[in-house]
XYZ file of C-alpha atoms in Angstrom:
445
model
C -9.417 -97.284 -168.452
C -8.178 -94.555 -166.134
C -7.812 -95.667 -162.537
C -9.738 -93.732 -159.906
C -7.681 -92.364 -157.015
C -8.793 -92.477 -153.405
C -8.706 -88.739 -152.798
C -11.834 -86.643 -153.325
C -10.831 -84.259 -156.112
C -14.106 -82.345 -156.235
C -15.149 -83.324 -159.751
C -18.775 -82.450 -158.947
C -17.903 -79.582 -156.629
C -16.457 -76.676 -158.654
C -17.393 -74.344 -155.815
C -14.574 -75.640 -153.641
C -12.361 -77.701 -155.949
C -8.830 -76.364 -155.993
C -9.466 -73.911 -153.177
C -7.208 -73.607 -150.120
C -10.100 -75.019 -148.096
C -10.139 -78.137 -150.278
C -6.596 -79.007 -149.241
C -7.229 -78.087 -145.620
C -10.232 -80.411 -145.373
C -9.103 -83.314 -147.551
C -8.594 -86.844 -146.281
C -4.840 -86.327 -146.018
C -5.364 -83.139 -143.986
C -7.822 -84.896 -141.681
C -5.420 -87.801 -141.237
C -2.633 -85.398 -140.338
C -4.886 -83.682 -137.818
C -5.690 -87.045 -136.205
C -1.973 -87.780 -135.979
C -1.284 -84.291 -134.614
C -3.874 -84.902 -131.909
C -2.312 -88.231 -130.967
C 1.225 -86.836 -130.890
C 0.203 -83.805 -128.843
C -1.460 -86.033 -126.249
C 1.738 -88.019 -125.785
C 3.778 -84.816 -125.569
C 1.392 -83.366 -122.985
C 1.721 -86.481 -120.854
C 5.476 -86.414 -121.271
C 5.598 -82.768 -120.149
C 3.871 -83.805 -116.931
C 6.160 -86.844 -116.443
C 3.331 -89.229 -117.263
C 5.284 -90.584 -120.254
C 9.006 -90.667 -121.062
C 10.424 -87.957 -123.279
C 11.473 -90.613 -125.719
C 7.844 -91.552 -126.215
C 6.914 -87.983 -127.085
C 9.701 -87.790 -129.647
C 8.925 -91.204 -131.130
C 5.193 -90.593 -131.518
C 5.728 -87.125 -132.952
C 8.209 -88.447 -135.495
C 5.920 -91.283 -136.523
C 2.863 -88.992 -136.826
C 3.418 -88.189 -140.489
C 0.374 -88.684 -142.708
C 2.492 -89.660 -145.705
C 3.544 -92.839 -143.891
C -0.008 -94.204 -143.651
C -2.342 -95.841 -146.145
C -5.498 -93.727 -146.421
C -7.458 -96.308 -148.357
C -6.676 -99.030 -145.845
C -7.629 -96.795 -142.914
C -10.914 -95.848 -144.546
C -11.851 -99.409 -145.309
C -10.909 -100.656 -141.832
C -12.774 -97.766 -140.150
C -16.040 -99.535 -140.945
C -15.322 -102.281 -138.434
C -15.254 -99.886 -135.465
C -17.295 -97.032 -136.904
C -14.493 -94.478 -136.974
C -10.985 -94.110 -138.423
C -9.218 -93.606 -135.103
C -9.313 -97.271 -134.162
C -7.300 -98.557 -137.148
C -5.089 -95.468 -137.032
C -4.081 -96.150 -133.425
C -3.107 -99.671 -134.415
C -0.983 -98.440 -137.327
C 0.576 -95.605 -135.338
C 1.437 -97.918 -132.460
C 3.184 -100.243 -134.879
C 5.040 -97.343 -136.508
C 6.253 -96.037 -133.141
C 7.715 -99.389 -132.201
C 7.661 -101.780 -129.308
C 9.411 -99.563 -126.750
C 7.152 -96.536 -126.959
C 4.109 -97.949 -128.700
C 2.209 -98.400 -125.395
C 2.195 -94.592 -124.953
C 0.174 -94.032 -128.123
C -3.422 -92.981 -127.347
C -2.911 -93.794 -123.676
C -5.994 -92.931 -121.610
C -7.927 -91.462 -124.540
C -11.011 -92.611 -126.392
C -11.570 -92.458 -130.130
C -13.893 -89.479 -129.806
C -11.225 -87.491 -127.967
C -8.934 -87.767 -130.960
C -11.624 -87.398 -133.615
C -13.157 -84.306 -132.009
C -9.775 -82.721 -131.403
C -8.679 -83.384 -134.982
C -11.957 -81.893 -136.212
C -11.250 -78.741 -134.245
C -7.761 -78.560 -135.741
C -9.122 -78.919 -139.266
C -11.779 -76.303 -138.532
C -9.283 -73.763 -137.165
C -6.908 -74.274 -140.069
C -9.719 -73.907 -142.597
C -11.278 -70.889 -140.889
C -7.921 -69.115 -141.067
C -8.041 -69.533 -144.854
C -11.643 -68.350 -145.008
C -10.772 -65.266 -142.978
C -7.958 -64.364 -145.357
C -10.393 -64.405 -148.292
C -13.019 -62.449 -146.358
C -10.404 -59.754 -145.745
C -9.739 -59.605 -149.497
C -13.461 -59.391 -150.143
C -14.198 -56.601 -147.695
C -11.257 -54.526 -148.914
C -12.422 -54.780 -152.516
C -15.989 -53.931 -151.491
C -14.736 -50.936 -149.505
C -13.053 -49.615 -152.629
C -16.227 -50.104 -154.657
C -18.312 -48.351 -152.017
C -15.949 -45.383 -151.848
C -15.566 -45.103 -155.624
C -19.338 -45.223 -156.162
C -20.471 -43.325 -153.085
C -22.649 -41.072 -155.225
C -23.345 -43.319 -158.204
C -27.133 -43.230 -158.400
C -29.064 -46.309 -159.437
C -32.613 -47.617 -159.114
C -33.489 -49.039 -155.743
C -35.630 -52.121 -156.222
C -38.228 -53.564 -153.868
C -40.270 -56.681 -154.676
C -38.393 -56.714 -158.020
C -39.721 -53.283 -159.081
C -38.137 -49.834 -159.188
C -38.847 -48.091 -155.896
C -36.782 -44.953 -155.209
C -33.205 -44.108 -156.173
C -30.287 -45.387 -154.142
C -26.543 -45.522 -154.806
C -24.279 -48.355 -155.750
C -21.922 -47.159 -153.040
C -24.537 -47.881 -150.394
C -25.228 -51.299 -151.900
C -21.525 -52.205 -151.871
C -21.210 -50.865 -148.324
C -24.045 -53.177 -147.319
C -22.291 -56.141 -148.897
C -19.148 -55.217 -147.000
C -21.079 -54.935 -143.753
C -22.356 -58.492 -144.151
C -18.844 -59.682 -144.974
C -17.527 -58.063 -141.801
C -20.350 -59.644 -139.808
C -19.257 -63.019 -141.160
C -15.619 -62.256 -140.384
C -16.410 -61.339 -136.793
C -18.494 -64.462 -136.217
C -15.848 -66.727 -137.691
C -13.099 -65.112 -135.618
C -15.087 -65.543 -132.423
C -15.787 -69.197 -133.138
C -12.256 -69.946 -134.318
C -10.805 -68.534 -131.104
C -13.205 -70.570 -128.959
C -12.684 -74.042 -130.412
C -11.446 -76.486 -127.758
C -9.577 -79.747 -127.546
C -11.515 -82.793 -126.474
C -10.262 -84.936 -123.616
C -12.552 -87.040 -121.506
C -11.632 -90.677 -121.787
C -14.169 -93.434 -122.176
C -17.140 -91.656 -120.550
C -15.983 -88.106 -119.903
C -14.502 -88.712 -116.425
C -10.799 -88.816 -117.412
C -10.546 -91.860 -115.148
C -7.911 -93.723 -117.167
C -5.502 -90.792 -116.925
C -5.575 -91.001 -113.144
C -4.635 -94.671 -113.385
C -1.635 -93.653 -115.456
C -0.522 -91.202 -112.778
C -2.302 -87.909 -113.463
C -2.991 -86.276 -110.101
C -4.746 -83.285 -111.617
C -6.488 -84.022 -114.895
C -7.218 -80.327 -115.394
C -3.492 -79.693 -115.688
C -3.260 -82.456 -118.287
C -6.175 -80.981 -120.236
C -4.496 -77.568 -120.175
C -1.198 -79.049 -121.341
C -2.931 -80.839 -124.199
C -4.682 -77.641 -125.286
C -1.380 -75.774 -125.133
C 0.313 -78.331 -127.382
C -2.291 -77.804 -130.092
C -3.047 -74.112 -129.715
C -6.709 -74.808 -128.998
C -8.873 -73.714 -126.093
C -9.082 -75.664 -122.851
C -12.683 -76.792 -122.318
C -14.416 -76.462 -118.977
C -15.752 -80.006 -119.338
C -15.371 -82.877 -121.767
C -17.978 -82.193 -124.442
C -18.623 -85.619 -125.932
C -22.378 -84.945 -125.798
C -22.232 -81.199 -125.130
C -21.833 -80.119 -128.737
C -21.625 -76.357 -128.433
C -18.425 -76.128 -130.546
C -20.101 -77.958 -133.419
C -23.229 -75.816 -133.177
C -21.091 -72.673 -133.151
C -19.315 -73.835 -136.289
C -22.639 -74.630 -137.951
C -23.948 -71.174 -137.170
C -20.982 -69.100 -138.293
C -20.457 -71.128 -141.457
C -24.107 -71.053 -142.498
C -24.239 -67.326 -141.824
C -21.117 -66.725 -143.893
C -22.539 -68.703 -146.804
C -25.736 -66.660 -146.621
C -23.915 -63.334 -146.296
C -21.822 -64.031 -149.377
C -24.916 -65.433 -151.043
C -26.592 -62.028 -150.722
C -23.741 -60.458 -152.694
C -24.031 -63.158 -155.328
C -27.810 -62.792 -155.581
C -27.508 -59.061 -156.222
C -24.765 -59.486 -158.799
C -26.779 -62.161 -160.587
C -29.831 -59.890 -160.711
C -27.927 -56.765 -161.729
C -25.852 -58.654 -164.281
C -28.726 -60.016 -166.367
C -28.408 -59.184 -170.055
C -31.391 -56.824 -169.968
C -30.117 -55.076 -166.802
C -26.319 -55.092 -167.267
C -25.589 -52.672 -164.441
C -22.678 -54.831 -163.245
C -20.617 -57.676 -164.682
C -18.131 -60.168 -163.346
C -14.599 -59.334 -164.311
C -14.121 -62.599 -166.176
C -17.217 -64.601 -166.858
C -17.302 -68.282 -167.687
C -18.013 -69.706 -171.101
C -20.835 -71.860 -172.385
C -20.423 -75.261 -174.044
C -23.041 -74.359 -176.669
C -23.239 -70.561 -176.932
C -19.989 -68.767 -177.777
C -21.390 -65.324 -177.010
C -22.042 -66.009 -173.327
C -19.938 -64.845 -170.383
C -21.686 -66.543 -167.506
C -21.442 -65.130 -163.956
C -19.717 -68.256 -162.667
C -18.324 -66.861 -159.423
C -21.743 -65.601 -158.348
C -23.393 -68.839 -159.433
C -21.084 -70.983 -157.309
C -21.510 -68.727 -154.285
C -25.277 -68.876 -154.703
C -25.110 -72.674 -154.845
C -23.142 -72.769 -151.584
C -25.658 -70.480 -149.908
C -28.479 -72.839 -150.861
C -26.743 -75.942 -149.488
C -25.342 -74.523 -146.268
C -28.555 -74.234 -144.209
C -29.413 -77.912 -144.666
C -25.914 -78.995 -143.673
C -26.093 -76.779 -140.602
C -29.478 -78.288 -139.753
C -27.904 -81.748 -139.539
C -25.287 -80.410 -137.132
C -27.898 -78.706 -134.981
C -29.904 -81.913 -134.997
C -26.939 -83.750 -133.528
C -27.103 -81.616 -130.390
C -29.678 -84.019 -128.984
C -27.087 -86.690 -128.197
C -27.887 -89.316 -125.604
C -25.817 -90.610 -122.667
C -22.132 -89.773 -122.111
C -21.182 -90.704 -125.665
C -23.765 -91.133 -128.416
C -24.448 -93.645 -131.137
C -25.041 -91.913 -134.434
C -25.314 -88.257 -133.419
C -21.554 -87.749 -133.273
C -20.988 -89.806 -136.402
C -23.587 -87.779 -138.312
C -21.535 -84.604 -137.874
C -18.377 -85.509 -139.738
C -19.419 -85.226 -143.379
C -21.781 -82.227 -143.181
C -19.234 -80.263 -141.147
C -16.521 -80.960 -143.674
C -18.917 -80.089 -146.502
C -19.740 -76.793 -144.769
C -16.079 -75.924 -144.311
C -15.425 -76.705 -147.961
C -18.446 -74.838 -149.270
C -17.695 -71.716 -147.266
C -14.001 -71.916 -148.076
C -14.805 -72.073 -151.774
C -17.443 -69.347 -151.531
C -15.010 -67.033 -149.733
C -12.418 -67.594 -152.456
C -14.985 -66.887 -155.154
C -16.318 -63.832 -153.316
C -12.831 -62.316 -153.172
C -12.356 -62.850 -156.897
C -15.840 -61.529 -157.621
C -15.398 -58.354 -155.583
C -11.913 -57.643 -156.900
C -12.986 -57.996 -160.536
C -16.518 -56.601 -160.488
C -17.247 -54.098 -163.262
C -19.766 -51.375 -162.478
C -21.620 -49.695 -165.353
C -22.622 -46.370 -163.862
C -23.907 -45.074 -167.204
C -26.387 -47.944 -167.448
C -27.539 -47.318 -163.897
C -28.178 -43.669 -164.741
C -30.067 -44.661 -167.854
C -32.271 -47.049 -165.900
C -33.285 -44.305 -163.503
C -35.407 -43.000 -166.359
C -37.203 -46.237 -167.218
C -40.291 -45.209 -165.259
C -40.392 -41.808 -167.034
C -39.582 -40.018 -163.796
C -42.019 -41.877 -161.527
C -39.105 -43.188 -159.495
C -39.185 -39.839 -157.651
C -42.964 -39.804 -157.115
C -42.470 -40.299 -153.388
C -40.499 -37.079 -153.221
C -42.954 -35.198 -155.378
C -45.849 -36.293 -153.212
C -44.107 -35.012 -150.103
C -42.974 -31.758 -151.743
C -46.247 -30.876 -153.471
C -48.620 -31.661 -150.597
C -47.803 -28.444 -148.673
C -48.172 -26.405 -151.878
C -51.323 -27.914 -153.351
C -52.887 -29.704 -150.446
C -52.561 -33.422 -149.841
C -55.652 -34.503 -151.789
C -54.897 -32.342 -154.827
C -51.232 -33.426 -154.900
C -52.226 -37.081 -154.828
C -54.854 -36.665 -157.532
C -52.481 -34.728 -159.759
C -49.646 -37.243 -159.450
C -52.011 -40.170 -160.015
C -53.263 -38.600 -163.218
C -49.782 -37.674 -164.442
C -48.415 -41.124 -163.622
C -50.970 -42.675 -165.938
C -50.233 -40.141 -168.651
C -46.490 -40.807 -168.586
C -47.228 -44.258 -169.971
C -50.201 -43.539 -172.200
C -48.497 -40.538 -173.799
C -44.909 -41.784 -173.533
C -43.764 -38.494 -172.013
C -41.548 -37.929 -168.962
C -43.136 -36.852 -165.715
C -41.041 -33.686 -165.555
C -42.426 -32.521 -168.905
C -46.006 -33.093 -167.817
C -45.430 -31.331 -164.498
C -44.011 -28.318 -166.311
C -47.321 -27.913 -168.152
C -49.315 -27.619 -164.930
C -50.201 -23.913 -164.383
C -50.516 -24.283 -160.639
C -46.868 -25.388 -160.349
C -45.281 -22.571 -162.295
C -42.879 -20.505 -160.220
C -43.584 -22.663 -157.155
C -40.924 -25.343 -157.432
C -37.684 -26.134 -159.227
C -38.907 -29.039 -161.321
C -35.463 -29.901 -162.669
C -34.170 -30.437 -159.154
C -37.305 -32.186 -157.908
C -37.466 -34.690 -160.742
C -33.760 -35.557 -160.972
C -33.396 -39.086 -159.512
C -29.720 -38.514 -158.745
C -30.782 -35.734 -156.343
C -33.087 -38.004 -154.387
C -30.760 -40.508 -152.776
C -31.471 -39.364 -149.252
C -28.699 -40.154 -146.769
C -27.108 -42.796 -148.983
C -23.771 -40.994 -149.072
C -23.685 -40.420 -145.327
C -24.702 -44.008 -144.638
C -21.954 -45.229 -146.948
C -19.387 -43.077 -145.150
C -20.582 -44.385 -141.797
C -20.384 -47.987 -142.945
C -16.833 -47.489 -144.239
C -15.690 -46.336 -140.803
C -16.119 -49.875 -139.530
C -12.955 -51.897 -139.318
């Protein structure tokens, strides 16, 4: 029987398994972030002469995740409700008798856990941003290449009026850039946590800190995170900000996936993933796997974010349960969005666009896709009531007689020599400002 390892390999999570975000959010990565937070705190105190330089060096050297037993830490975390408590014991022992007392000095478990969470979030968001850049660049190329590629615009699942694939791709890119901007703003705002037992930093004053704000700033500097105005043990704005930007990103990429899934159906076939996935039972299938996994992430993300928003209502100076409820859904969100961003980049870079099929589909309604234009153009010539009556009658005849609208219009005596029917009934000539809108969208950087 094969032994089961401790690490979460993502067997049931193909959306993020093997992604850069998977490594950045794994147990080993979280453990290293906890150790980084502990080591940085000792270094910050050492820089302010609140701890000897030897302590800073010793704790930093010992803070190597490979030296600690993940399984043991996880199992012992149950006793105190978080993994910091057993980790501090193991790190203190690893540092040794001389400098062990400087490990975790003045801090509380939540200081280290929150700070490590911010480190993991920043490191993961950097990876997400890299994939969003790949995605938007590929979408920009698609939008430019297909600026004037006409296709049916669909509303409430039905053909409405013509649009262009360039405008659709430009819209996808716009959402991707919106996600990028939100993630950047949140990433750059994430703070360290330092408050001590009840957010007063009292223990640090006992250990000699005359100005705890200076210590907080030094700690933030060590880790490259923001300095908070106040300890935020129960002021969970950073977590809410992460919930918001991650859920939005999942939804933004989910929109792209939803469109590709709809346009890639066998009977539509206007686009296709560059390399579809296979089926265990049907050899002919090339499933849109990338889009499917992105769509799955978009469906899960809002509920995970809801748990994080629910934890905002945290009682007292440090809460029981609200803080603890954040850890898993936040990691799941980071993983889901990290995987979705990877898949979105691959999807956009490999997407195949079938412009000929799009052009063919413009004729599925026998020319009625331009009825809006005809109504507007014919009303001044025939009068509004007559134009409406004529188009209503001809619309019915296109289906009953199986003839295109342009052919029927050409037989109407009252229209002869009044309009250019070829121009009026060509769907590709009724895309409005789609090209201009695409150009405008591509100016955004």
